[in-house]
Backbone as numpy.savetxt, mean C-alpha at the origin, in Angstrom:
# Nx Ny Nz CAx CAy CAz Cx Cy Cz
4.05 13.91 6.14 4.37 12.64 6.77 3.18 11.70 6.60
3.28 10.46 6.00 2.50 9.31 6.16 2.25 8.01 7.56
1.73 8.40 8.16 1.47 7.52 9.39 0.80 6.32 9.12
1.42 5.25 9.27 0.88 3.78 9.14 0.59 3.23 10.29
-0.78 2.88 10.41 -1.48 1.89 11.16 -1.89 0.18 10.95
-0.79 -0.39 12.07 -0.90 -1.47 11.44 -0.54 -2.26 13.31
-1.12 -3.21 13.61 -0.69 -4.22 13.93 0.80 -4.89 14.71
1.18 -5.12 13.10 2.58 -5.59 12.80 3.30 -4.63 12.19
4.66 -3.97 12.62 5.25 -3.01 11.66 6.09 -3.43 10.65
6.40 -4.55 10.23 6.80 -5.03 9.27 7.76 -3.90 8.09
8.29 -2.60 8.67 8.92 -1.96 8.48 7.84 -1.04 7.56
6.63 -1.25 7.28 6.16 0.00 6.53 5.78 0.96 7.05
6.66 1.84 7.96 6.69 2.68 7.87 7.65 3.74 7.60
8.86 3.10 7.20 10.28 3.18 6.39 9.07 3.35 4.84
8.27 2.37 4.16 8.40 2.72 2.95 7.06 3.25 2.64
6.56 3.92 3.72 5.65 4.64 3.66 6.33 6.10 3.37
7.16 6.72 4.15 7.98 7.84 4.69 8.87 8.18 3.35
9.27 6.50 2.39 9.83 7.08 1.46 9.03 6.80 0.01
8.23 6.54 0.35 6.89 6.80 -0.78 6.64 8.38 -1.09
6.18 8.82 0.60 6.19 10.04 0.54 6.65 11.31 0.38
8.14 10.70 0.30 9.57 11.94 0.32 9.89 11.28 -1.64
9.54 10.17 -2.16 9.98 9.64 -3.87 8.70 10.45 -4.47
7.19 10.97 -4.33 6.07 11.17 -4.78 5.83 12.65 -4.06
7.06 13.33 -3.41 6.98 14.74 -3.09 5.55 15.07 -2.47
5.20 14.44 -1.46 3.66 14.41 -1.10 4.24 15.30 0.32
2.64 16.35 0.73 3.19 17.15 1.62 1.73 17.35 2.69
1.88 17.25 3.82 0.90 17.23 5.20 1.20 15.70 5.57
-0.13 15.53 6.48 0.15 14.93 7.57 -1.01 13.72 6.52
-0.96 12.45 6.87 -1.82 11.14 6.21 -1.61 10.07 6.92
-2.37 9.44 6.77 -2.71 8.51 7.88 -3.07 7.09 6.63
-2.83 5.99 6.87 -2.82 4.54 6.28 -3.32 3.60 7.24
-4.37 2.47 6.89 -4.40 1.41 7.99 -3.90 0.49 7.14
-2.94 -0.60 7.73 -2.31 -2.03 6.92 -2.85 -2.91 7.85
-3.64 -3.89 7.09 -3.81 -5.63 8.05 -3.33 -6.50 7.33
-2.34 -6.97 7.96 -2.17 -8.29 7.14 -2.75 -9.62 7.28
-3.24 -10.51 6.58 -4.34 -11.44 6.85 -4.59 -12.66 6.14
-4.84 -13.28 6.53 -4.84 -14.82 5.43 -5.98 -14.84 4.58
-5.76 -15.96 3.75 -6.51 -15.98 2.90 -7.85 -16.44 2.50
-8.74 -16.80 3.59 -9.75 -16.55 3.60 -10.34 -15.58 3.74
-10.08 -14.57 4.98 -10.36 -13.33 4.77 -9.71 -12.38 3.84
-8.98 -12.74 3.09 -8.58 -11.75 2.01 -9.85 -12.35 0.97
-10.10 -13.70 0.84 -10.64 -13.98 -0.54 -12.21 -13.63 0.12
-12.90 -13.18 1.60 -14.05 -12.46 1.48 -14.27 -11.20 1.46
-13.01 -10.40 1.58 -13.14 -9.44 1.35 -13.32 -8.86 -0.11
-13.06 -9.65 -1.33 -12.20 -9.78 -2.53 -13.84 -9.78 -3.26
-14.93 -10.79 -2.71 -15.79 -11.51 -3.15 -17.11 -10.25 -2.57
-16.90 -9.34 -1.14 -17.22 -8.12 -1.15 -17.41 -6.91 -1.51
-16.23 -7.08 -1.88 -15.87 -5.53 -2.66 -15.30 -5.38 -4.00
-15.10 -6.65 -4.64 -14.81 -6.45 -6.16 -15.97 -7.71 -6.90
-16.32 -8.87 -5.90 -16.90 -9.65 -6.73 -16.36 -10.78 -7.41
-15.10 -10.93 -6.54 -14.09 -11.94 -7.18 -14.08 -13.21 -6.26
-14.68 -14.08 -6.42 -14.40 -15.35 -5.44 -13.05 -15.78 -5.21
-11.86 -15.48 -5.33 -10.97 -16.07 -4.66 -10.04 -15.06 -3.90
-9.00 -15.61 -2.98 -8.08 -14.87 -2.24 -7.25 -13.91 -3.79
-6.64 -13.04 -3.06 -5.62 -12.37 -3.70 -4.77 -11.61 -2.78
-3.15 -11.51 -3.52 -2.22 -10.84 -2.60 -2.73 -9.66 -1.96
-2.77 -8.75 -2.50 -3.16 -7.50 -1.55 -4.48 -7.22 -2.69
-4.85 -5.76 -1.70 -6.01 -5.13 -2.04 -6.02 -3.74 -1.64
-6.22 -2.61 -2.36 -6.33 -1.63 -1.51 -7.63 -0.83 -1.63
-7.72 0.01 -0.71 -9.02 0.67 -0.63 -8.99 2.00 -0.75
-8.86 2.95 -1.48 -8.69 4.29 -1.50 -9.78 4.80 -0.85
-9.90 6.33 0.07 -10.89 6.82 0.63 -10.71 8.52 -0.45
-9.88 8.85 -1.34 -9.81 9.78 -1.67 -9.66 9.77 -3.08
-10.82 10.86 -4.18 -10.45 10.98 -5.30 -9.48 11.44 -6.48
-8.67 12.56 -5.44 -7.52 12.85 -5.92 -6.76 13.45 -4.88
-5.20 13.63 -5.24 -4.23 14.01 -4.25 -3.74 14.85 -4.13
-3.77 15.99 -3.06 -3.12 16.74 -2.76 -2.32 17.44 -1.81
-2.33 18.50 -1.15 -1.73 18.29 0.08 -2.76 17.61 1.07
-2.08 17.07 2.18 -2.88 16.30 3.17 -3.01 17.18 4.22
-4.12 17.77 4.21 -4.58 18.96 5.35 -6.01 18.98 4.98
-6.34 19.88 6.39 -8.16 19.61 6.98 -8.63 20.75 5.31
-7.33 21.54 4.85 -8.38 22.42 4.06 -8.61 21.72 2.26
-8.08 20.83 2.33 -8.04 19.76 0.84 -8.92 19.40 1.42
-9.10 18.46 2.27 -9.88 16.94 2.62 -10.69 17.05 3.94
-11.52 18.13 3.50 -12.44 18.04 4.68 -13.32 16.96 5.70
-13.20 16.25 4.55 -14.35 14.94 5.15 -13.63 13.56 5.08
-12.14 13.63 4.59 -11.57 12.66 5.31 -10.14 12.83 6.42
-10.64 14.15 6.68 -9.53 14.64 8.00 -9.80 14.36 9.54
-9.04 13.40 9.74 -9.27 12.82 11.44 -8.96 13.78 12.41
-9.51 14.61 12.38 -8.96 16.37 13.84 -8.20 15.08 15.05
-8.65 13.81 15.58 -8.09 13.69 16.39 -6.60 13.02 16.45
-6.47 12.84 14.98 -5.07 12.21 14.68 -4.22 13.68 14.29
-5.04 14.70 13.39 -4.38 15.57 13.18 -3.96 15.44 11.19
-4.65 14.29 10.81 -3.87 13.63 9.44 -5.15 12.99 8.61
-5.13 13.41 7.42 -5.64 12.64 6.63 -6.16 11.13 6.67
-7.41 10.81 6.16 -7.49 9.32 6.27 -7.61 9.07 4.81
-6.25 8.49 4.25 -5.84 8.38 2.47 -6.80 6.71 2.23
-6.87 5.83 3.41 -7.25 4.62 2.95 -6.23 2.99 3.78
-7.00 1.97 3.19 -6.34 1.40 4.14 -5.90 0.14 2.81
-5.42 -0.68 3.26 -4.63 -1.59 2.38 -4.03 -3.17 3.17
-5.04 -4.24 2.59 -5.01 -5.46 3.36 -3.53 -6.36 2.62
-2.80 -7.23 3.40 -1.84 -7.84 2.25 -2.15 -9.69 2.75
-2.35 -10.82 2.09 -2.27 -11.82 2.29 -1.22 -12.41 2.96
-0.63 -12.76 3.67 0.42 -13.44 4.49 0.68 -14.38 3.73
-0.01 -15.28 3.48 -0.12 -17.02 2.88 0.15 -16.41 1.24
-0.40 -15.51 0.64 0.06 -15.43 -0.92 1.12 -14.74 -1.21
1.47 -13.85 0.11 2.89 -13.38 -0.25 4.38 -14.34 0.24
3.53 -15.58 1.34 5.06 -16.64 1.36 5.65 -17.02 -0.23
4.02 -17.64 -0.66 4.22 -18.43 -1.81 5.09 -17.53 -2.73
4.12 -16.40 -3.16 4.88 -15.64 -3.83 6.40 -15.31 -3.78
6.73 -14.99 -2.56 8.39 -14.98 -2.52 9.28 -16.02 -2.39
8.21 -17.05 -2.21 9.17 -18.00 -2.58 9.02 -18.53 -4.14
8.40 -18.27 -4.92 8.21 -18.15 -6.22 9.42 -17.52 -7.17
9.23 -15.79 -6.60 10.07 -15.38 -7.31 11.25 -15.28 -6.74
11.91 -15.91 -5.79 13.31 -16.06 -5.05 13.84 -14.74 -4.16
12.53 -14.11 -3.59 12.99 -13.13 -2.98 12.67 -12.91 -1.43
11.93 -14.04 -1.15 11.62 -14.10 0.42 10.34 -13.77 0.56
9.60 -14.10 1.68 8.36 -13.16 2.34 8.37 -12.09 2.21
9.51 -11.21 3.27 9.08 -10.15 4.30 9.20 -8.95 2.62
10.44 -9.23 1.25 10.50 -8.65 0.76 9.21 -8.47 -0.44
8.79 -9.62 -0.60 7.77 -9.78 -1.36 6.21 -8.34 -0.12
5.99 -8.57 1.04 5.05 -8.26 1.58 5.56 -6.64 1.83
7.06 -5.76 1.49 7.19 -4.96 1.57 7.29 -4.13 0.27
6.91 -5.25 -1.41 6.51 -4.98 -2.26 4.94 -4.76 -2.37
4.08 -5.62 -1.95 2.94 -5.36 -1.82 2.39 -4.12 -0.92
2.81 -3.94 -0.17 2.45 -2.69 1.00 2.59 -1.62 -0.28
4.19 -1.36 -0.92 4.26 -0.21 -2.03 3.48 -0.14 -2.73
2.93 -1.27 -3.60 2.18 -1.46 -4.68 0.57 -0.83 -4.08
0.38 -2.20 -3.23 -0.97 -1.07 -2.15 -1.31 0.41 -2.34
-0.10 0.97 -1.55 -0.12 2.28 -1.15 -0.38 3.30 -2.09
0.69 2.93 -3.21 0.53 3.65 -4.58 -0.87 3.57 -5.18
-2.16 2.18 -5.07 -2.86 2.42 -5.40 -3.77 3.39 -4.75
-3.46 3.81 -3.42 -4.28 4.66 -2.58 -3.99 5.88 -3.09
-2.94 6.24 -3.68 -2.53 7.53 -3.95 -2.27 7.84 -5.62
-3.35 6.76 -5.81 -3.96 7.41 -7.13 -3.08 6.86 -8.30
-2.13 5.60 -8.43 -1.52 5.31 -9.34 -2.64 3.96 -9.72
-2.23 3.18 -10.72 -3.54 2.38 -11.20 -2.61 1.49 -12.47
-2.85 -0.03 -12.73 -2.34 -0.28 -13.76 -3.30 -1.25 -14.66
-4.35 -0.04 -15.10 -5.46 -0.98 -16.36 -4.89 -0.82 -17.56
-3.68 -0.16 -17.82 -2.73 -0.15 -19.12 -1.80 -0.50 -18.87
-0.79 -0.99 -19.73 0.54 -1.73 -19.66 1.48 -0.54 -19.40
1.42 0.68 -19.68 2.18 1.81 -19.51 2.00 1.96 -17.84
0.45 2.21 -17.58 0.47 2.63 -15.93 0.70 1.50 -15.16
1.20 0.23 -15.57 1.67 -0.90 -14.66 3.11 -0.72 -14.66
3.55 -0.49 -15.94 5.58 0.03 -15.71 5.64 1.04 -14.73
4.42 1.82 -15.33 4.76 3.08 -14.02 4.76 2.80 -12.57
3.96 2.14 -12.29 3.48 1.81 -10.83 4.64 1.16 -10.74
5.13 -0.56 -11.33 5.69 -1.16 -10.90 6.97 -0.90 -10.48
7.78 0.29 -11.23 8.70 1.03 -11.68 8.96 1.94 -10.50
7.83 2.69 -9.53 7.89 3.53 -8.85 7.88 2.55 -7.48
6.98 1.68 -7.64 7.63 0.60 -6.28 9.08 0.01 -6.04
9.41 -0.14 -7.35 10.67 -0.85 -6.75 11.85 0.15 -6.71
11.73 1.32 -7.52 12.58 2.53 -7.02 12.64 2.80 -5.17
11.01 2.98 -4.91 11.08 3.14 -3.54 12.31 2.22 -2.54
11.36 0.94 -3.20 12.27 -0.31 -2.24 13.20 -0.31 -2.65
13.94 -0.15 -3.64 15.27 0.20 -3.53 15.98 1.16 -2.87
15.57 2.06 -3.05 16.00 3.27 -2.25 16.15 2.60 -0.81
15.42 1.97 -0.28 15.89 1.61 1.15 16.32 0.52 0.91
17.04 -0.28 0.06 18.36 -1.18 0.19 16.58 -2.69 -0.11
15.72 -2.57 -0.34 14.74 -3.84 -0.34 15.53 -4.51 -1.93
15.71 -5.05 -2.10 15.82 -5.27 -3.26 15.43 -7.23 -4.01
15.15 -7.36 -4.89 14.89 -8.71 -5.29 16.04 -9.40 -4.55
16.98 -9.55 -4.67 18.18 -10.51 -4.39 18.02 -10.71 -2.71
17.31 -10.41 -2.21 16.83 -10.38 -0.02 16.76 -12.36 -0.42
């Protein structure tokens, strides 16, 4: 099970649950989501990658590779008091995902429940510095969100 910490539930924890049941992932994991505008997305951006401007999301992996989520994989990122893995956390822009969905004609909330997937997947080790591992990624997000009825046409 993937446990999302967030704020706002903005339903990810529906596509956390089926991230985790589409990517056959097994123990207990833990996620933090903030969603946040774009100034603090674009200092976080200018922090930790070196990029002066905002961007839609960002994620932060705490783990080098994946396996089951238990204290005996991940010793040193296992929270005993949650009981679950700490996989990483994952910020999404509010203000770049309006634009964005209203860009590509699919709304906010669906655009920001594409980004959460996209996020997440990068926490769990998917990556797209090749045009192959961007079909893949992109390919495995929108399977997810499909699977729960998200689909472009929202």
């Amino acid at each position: 099970m993937l446990r999302v910490e967030c704020e706002q539930e903005n339903g990810f924890q529906a596509i956390a649950d089926a991230t985790f049941a589409t990517l056959k992932l097994h123990g207990e994991a833990i996620v933090e989501v903030t969603l946040t505008d774009a100034e603090t997305i674009r200092e976080l951006n200018i922090a930790t990658r070196g990029i002066d401007r905002p961007t839609d999301v960002l994620s932060f992996p705490m783990l080098e590779t994946i396996d089951i989520f238990d204290q005996t994989h991940y010793p040193y990122s296992y929270d005993a008091e949650c009981s679950a893995v700490r996989i990483g956390s994952v910020a999404i822009c509010r203000e770049i995902a309006v634009k964005q969905g209203e860009e590509y004609g699919h709304g906010t909330e669906r655009e920001i429940a594409y980004l959460f997937a996209h996020g997440l997947l990068h926490l769990l080790g998917y990556d797209h510095e090749t045009q192959e591992e961007e079909q893949e990624m992109t390919a495995t997000a929108e399977r997810i969100l499909t699977g729960l009825g998200i689909t472009r046409d929202i």
